[in-house]
Amino acid sequence: MTDASERLFTDAAIRRESLYGSRVEATFSGVLSFMRRRYGRDLAGVDVAVTGLPFDQSVSNRPGARFGPEAIRKASAHHSWGPVWPWGFDPFDTLAVVDYGDCTIDYGDVAGVPAAIAAHVGGILAQGVQTLCLGGDHFTTYPVLKAHAARHGPLALVHFDAHRDFEAQDGARIDHGSMFTRAVAEGLVDPARTVQIGIRTMFTGETGQGVRVIDAAEAHALGPERIAGIIRAVAGDGPAYLTFDIDVLDPSAAPGTGTPVPGGLTSFQALSVLRALRGFDPVGMDVVEVSPPYDHAEMTSNAAAMVAIEMLCLKAWARGARGHEGGAGLTGC
């Protein structure tokens, strides 16, 4: 019989010795880290570094996303051990994941933030480690793309959002509604290999860029497997980046965000699309636009934490992880 001292663990973020596996830790105590992973900047042997980008000075409506990384970490605690449903495996049996902490943001130097984020993420990539970034507003994806494109070349972009974020770009404007216009213009993203899911807004002057848009109505009609099929066909086999703006979810599922738009996907629909993408292996990922001051009962941060976990399950699946039923439980999700 296993006693409590063997089953339970405290402060895994600083006491954990192995990069692999999970331990049971109380959700309401202990040093905060994403999924109770080791907290630190030693990347030896690491596959994925989770890092926060606490910046929200490009928002057009409600602020607060600077508190998103902390809230997502906190919400992740009660998902932090055991197999993930319906995958049937613990991703940390396959992936070595650490919490790398946050990028240092100088709020007195907003113009310098893009370079700071690009350097922060680029430093991780230079060590052969992939990133899962926690925003922060969606502008933060632009410097992250810049760091990834410097390593991989032009990227396919798989983009979940209520907004297209292809508004006209005015010079070096720092805006969470136009950064993908900028990314395409700079050759960071290949528009022919870009797909946007859940869109349900339009703006005067917004450019089409020729990307494939699965708007909210089409997403509701298609279902997860067919959406995943379109994503695979558009993104192709080259390096791809996966970005998930939490406002792709309906405000009933994710009220804590800066620009909520009714008519979005349910959390089950969005998670099911990610599960249907099994075999897809993006070179980088992020979850953005969680604004805890507008959340209720941690609904939004909990949903964002689950999205991030699903992303790690995608990575683990691509590296051979399977559940007891070989992933059969994923069918129809």
XYZ file of C-alpha atoms in Angstrom:
333
model
C 0.000 0.000 0.000
C 1.335 3.440 -0.951
C 1.285 5.976 1.879
C 0.472 9.660 1.475
C 4.125 10.722 1.507
C 4.732 8.636 -1.626
C 1.555 9.623 -3.431
C 1.551 13.350 -2.718
C 4.133 15.966 -3.596
C 4.569 19.643 -2.778
C 6.326 22.422 -4.679
C 7.105 20.241 -7.684
C 8.013 23.385 -9.629
C 11.251 23.646 -7.620
C 11.638 20.132 -6.133
C 11.018 18.020 -9.218
C 14.121 16.067 -10.265
C 12.924 14.372 -13.469
C 11.747 16.246 -16.549
C 9.265 13.427 -17.198
C 6.137 12.069 -15.523
C 3.563 13.629 -13.209
C 3.021 13.728 -9.459
C -0.116 14.520 -7.488
C 0.081 17.947 -5.868
C -2.644 19.940 -4.137
C -4.195 22.398 -6.563
C -4.489 25.138 -3.949
C -0.885 25.333 -2.750
C 2.694 25.126 -3.911
C 4.969 27.167 -6.142
C 3.144 28.243 -9.295
C 4.237 26.789 -12.631
C 2.424 25.515 -15.697
C 1.151 21.998 -14.978
C 3.557 21.791 -11.995
C 6.489 21.368 -14.339
C 10.008 22.265 -13.260
C 10.456 26.036 -13.118
C 13.770 27.291 -14.428
C 15.937 28.230 -17.393
C 18.098 25.149 -17.721
C 16.974 23.709 -21.059
C 19.264 20.678 -21.196
C 17.201 17.716 -22.400
C 14.017 19.813 -22.762
C 11.566 19.400 -25.659
C 9.138 22.267 -24.955
C 9.519 25.415 -22.843
C 6.321 27.069 -21.645
C 6.868 30.811 -21.331
C 4.676 33.800 -20.524
C 4.400 37.008 -22.540
C 2.638 39.400 -20.105
C 1.926 42.290 -22.464
C -1.420 43.958 -23.228
C -0.691 47.482 -24.447
C -1.820 46.812 -28.020
C -5.461 46.091 -27.178
C -8.332 47.963 -28.787
C -10.890 47.304 -26.070
C -10.463 45.784 -22.600
C -6.981 45.377 -21.070
C -5.873 42.762 -18.559
C -4.174 40.108 -20.719
C -0.878 40.880 -18.987
C -2.306 38.803 -16.139
C -3.095 35.916 -18.499
C 0.089 33.832 -18.059
C -0.301 33.769 -14.280
C -3.998 32.833 -14.499
C -3.403 30.054 -17.036
C -0.652 28.601 -14.851
C -2.942 28.649 -11.832
C -5.812 27.022 -13.744
C -3.517 24.320 -15.101
C -2.834 22.958 -11.612
C -5.967 20.826 -11.426
C -5.152 19.181 -14.765
C -1.561 18.442 -13.821
C -1.402 14.694 -13.346
C -2.565 11.496 -14.943
C -3.730 10.644 -18.460
C -5.493 13.371 -20.452
C -8.995 12.525 -21.685
C -9.645 11.352 -24.370
C -6.031 10.909 -25.487
C -5.505 8.237 -22.844
C -1.899 9.174 -22.048
C 0.108 11.569 -19.904
C 2.001 13.832 -22.363
C 4.784 14.203 -19.818
C 5.672 10.541 -20.131
C 6.845 11.431 -23.660
C 7.691 15.138 -23.587
C 10.236 16.897 -21.384
C 8.512 20.217 -20.563
C 9.635 23.048 -18.298
C 8.107 26.351 -17.270
C 10.684 28.894 -18.429
C 9.033 31.828 -16.675
C 8.078 35.099 -18.354
C 9.667 37.414 -20.854
C 10.785 40.641 -19.185
C 8.530 43.444 -20.424
C 9.571 47.083 -19.975
C 6.284 48.965 -19.917
C 8.178 52.239 -20.182
C 9.521 51.160 -23.582
C 6.567 49.836 -25.558
C 8.405 50.269 -28.870
C 11.090 47.910 -27.593
C 8.676 45.117 -26.631
C 8.643 43.313 -30.028
C 12.432 43.013 -30.042
C 12.447 41.872 -26.399
C 9.936 39.095 -27.088
C 11.684 38.003 -30.287
C 15.009 37.808 -28.441
C 13.450 35.929 -25.512
C 11.827 33.304 -27.728
C 14.779 33.204 -30.117
C 17.078 32.365 -27.223
C 14.944 29.310 -26.425
C 14.778 28.176 -30.055
C 18.551 28.539 -30.408
C 18.920 25.745 -27.844
C 16.835 23.369 -29.958
C 13.766 23.724 -27.741
C 10.243 24.505 -28.957
C 7.950 27.006 -27.264
C 4.398 27.125 -25.964
C 3.744 30.800 -25.236
C 1.067 32.097 -22.871
C -0.206 35.605 -23.650
C -0.619 38.374 -23.292
C -2.558 40.048 -26.085
C -2.408 38.694 -29.627
C 0.181 41.195 -30.829
C 2.737 39.091 -28.938
C 2.396 36.421 -31.629
C 4.072 38.737 -34.156
C 7.541 38.817 -32.514
C 7.204 35.106 -31.723
C 6.607 34.451 -35.432
C 9.631 36.594 -36.199
C 11.815 34.384 -33.991
C 10.406 31.192 -35.522
C 10.690 32.401 -39.124
C 14.341 33.292 -38.528
C 14.893 29.631 -37.722
C 12.431 27.877 -40.062
C 11.670 30.301 -42.887
C 8.114 31.355 -43.869
C 5.541 29.564 -41.755
C 2.114 28.100 -42.299
C -0.241 29.687 -39.787
C -3.163 27.893 -38.117
C -5.129 30.637 -36.407
C -8.160 30.220 -34.094
C -9.869 33.570 -33.464
C -13.044 35.629 -33.643
C -11.071 38.275 -35.578
C -8.917 38.016 -38.694
C -6.227 40.468 -37.437
C -5.468 41.516 -41.014
C -6.344 45.192 -40.637
C -4.237 47.740 -42.518
C -0.782 48.091 -40.973
C 0.553 51.603 -40.442
C 4.332 51.368 -40.209
C 5.545 49.806 -36.980
C 2.203 50.241 -35.235
C 1.790 47.943 -32.225
C -1.766 46.681 -32.629
C -3.391 43.326 -31.921
C -5.617 43.720 -34.981
C -3.036 44.126 -37.735
C 0.005 42.043 -36.791
C -0.712 39.303 -39.336
C -0.762 41.875 -42.135
C 2.687 42.825 -40.944
C 3.807 39.187 -40.632
C 2.800 38.446 -44.226
C 4.407 41.636 -45.541
C 7.680 40.701 -43.837
C 7.636 37.153 -45.195
C 7.190 35.529 -41.781
C 3.922 33.835 -42.753
C 2.919 32.249 -46.053
C -0.698 33.341 -46.730
C -1.242 30.419 -49.116
C -0.600 28.082 -46.188
C -2.665 30.000 -43.639
C -6.083 29.026 -42.306
C -8.255 30.933 -39.844
C -10.969 29.207 -37.809
C -13.958 30.730 -36.007
C -13.922 34.200 -37.601
C -17.083 36.241 -37.001
C -16.116 39.893 -37.487
C -15.187 42.147 -40.407
C -13.556 45.555 -40.558
C -13.317 48.252 -43.233
C -9.910 48.148 -44.869
C -9.131 44.637 -43.709
C -7.062 42.802 -46.318
C -7.902 39.288 -47.465
C -4.336 38.167 -48.193
C -5.767 35.071 -49.877
C -5.852 33.016 -46.693
C -8.457 30.276 -46.149
C -11.119 31.436 -43.697
C -13.438 29.001 -41.921
C -15.849 31.466 -40.349
C -17.919 30.604 -37.307
C -20.980 29.559 -39.341
C -18.913 27.220 -41.513
C -17.085 25.848 -38.462
C -20.396 25.020 -36.765
C -21.593 23.261 -39.938
C -18.426 21.331 -40.777
C -17.557 19.651 -37.500
C -14.084 18.923 -36.083
C -12.851 16.206 -38.450
C -13.669 18.157 -41.616
C -12.139 21.339 -40.185
C -9.000 19.373 -39.344
C -8.917 18.040 -42.895
C -8.988 21.572 -44.307
C -6.238 22.668 -41.928
C -4.010 19.795 -42.991
C -4.636 20.468 -46.686
C -3.893 24.194 -46.405
C -0.945 24.057 -43.996
C 0.768 21.237 -45.882
C 3.926 19.541 -44.681
C 6.169 22.545 -44.059
C 6.826 24.244 -40.711
C 3.621 25.548 -39.143
C 2.734 27.759 -36.200
C -0.441 27.262 -34.134
C -1.999 30.296 -32.447
C -5.187 30.207 -30.365
C -6.931 33.450 -29.393
C -9.292 32.494 -26.576
C -12.003 34.771 -28.014
C -12.613 32.147 -30.722
C -14.747 30.625 -27.975
C -18.222 31.973 -27.363
C -18.308 34.459 -24.452
C -20.501 31.965 -22.581
C -17.404 29.732 -22.408
C -14.731 32.435 -22.244
C -15.973 35.762 -20.850
C -12.537 36.846 -19.643
C -11.097 38.328 -22.809
C -10.581 41.779 -24.259
C -12.839 41.658 -27.331
C -15.553 39.021 -26.812
C -17.858 38.300 -29.768
C -21.088 36.257 -29.415
C -21.676 33.269 -31.690
C -18.375 31.512 -31.192
C -17.305 27.920 -30.772
C -18.002 25.971 -27.625
C -14.981 24.758 -25.710
C -15.846 21.188 -26.719
C -15.923 22.126 -30.408
C -12.554 23.885 -30.268
C -10.863 21.162 -28.240
C -12.294 18.554 -30.597
C -10.697 20.293 -33.593
C -7.324 20.179 -31.840
C -7.818 16.484 -31.082
C -8.776 15.828 -34.688
C -5.420 17.312 -35.734
C -3.521 14.366 -34.221
C -0.357 13.866 -36.250
C -0.050 17.618 -36.921
C 3.211 18.809 -35.362
C 3.590 22.615 -35.245
C 7.025 24.107 -34.599
C 5.544 26.595 -32.109
C 2.265 27.322 -30.330
C 0.547 29.946 -28.221
C -2.647 30.704 -26.296
C -3.435 34.417 -25.995
C -5.933 37.116 -24.967
C -6.972 35.722 -21.563
C -7.953 38.742 -19.449
C -8.537 37.533 -15.866
C -10.136 40.785 -14.581
C -13.138 40.035 -16.831
C -13.277 36.310 -16.095
C -15.872 34.513 -13.989
C -15.016 31.514 -11.806
C -11.793 31.061 -13.813
C -13.817 29.824 -16.802
C -11.575 31.456 -19.384
C -8.222 30.634 -17.823
C -9.396 27.050 -17.288
C -10.363 26.766 -20.968
C -7.029 28.294 -22.012
C -5.107 25.869 -19.812
C -6.950 22.966 -21.422
C -6.148 24.302 -24.911
C -2.462 24.451 -23.958
C -2.618 20.886 -22.636
C -4.213 19.693 -25.888
C -1.363 21.353 -27.789
C 1.146 19.382 -25.720
C -0.840 16.214 -26.410
C -0.497 16.944 -30.130
C 3.262 17.185 -29.650
C 3.339 13.956 -27.628
C 1.207 12.117 -30.216
C 3.585 13.226 -32.982
C 6.361 11.616 -30.953
C 4.560 8.303 -30.609
C 2.509 8.630 -27.424
C -0.638 6.482 -27.423
C -3.284 5.628 -24.862
C -4.363 2.193 -23.749
C -6.731 1.992 -26.723
C -4.276 3.440 -29.231
C -6.159 6.728 -29.316
C -9.475 5.121 -30.270
C -11.217 7.370 -27.752
C -10.372 10.380 -29.926
C -12.716 9.293 -32.720
C -15.719 11.599 -32.951
C -14.421 14.117 -30.393
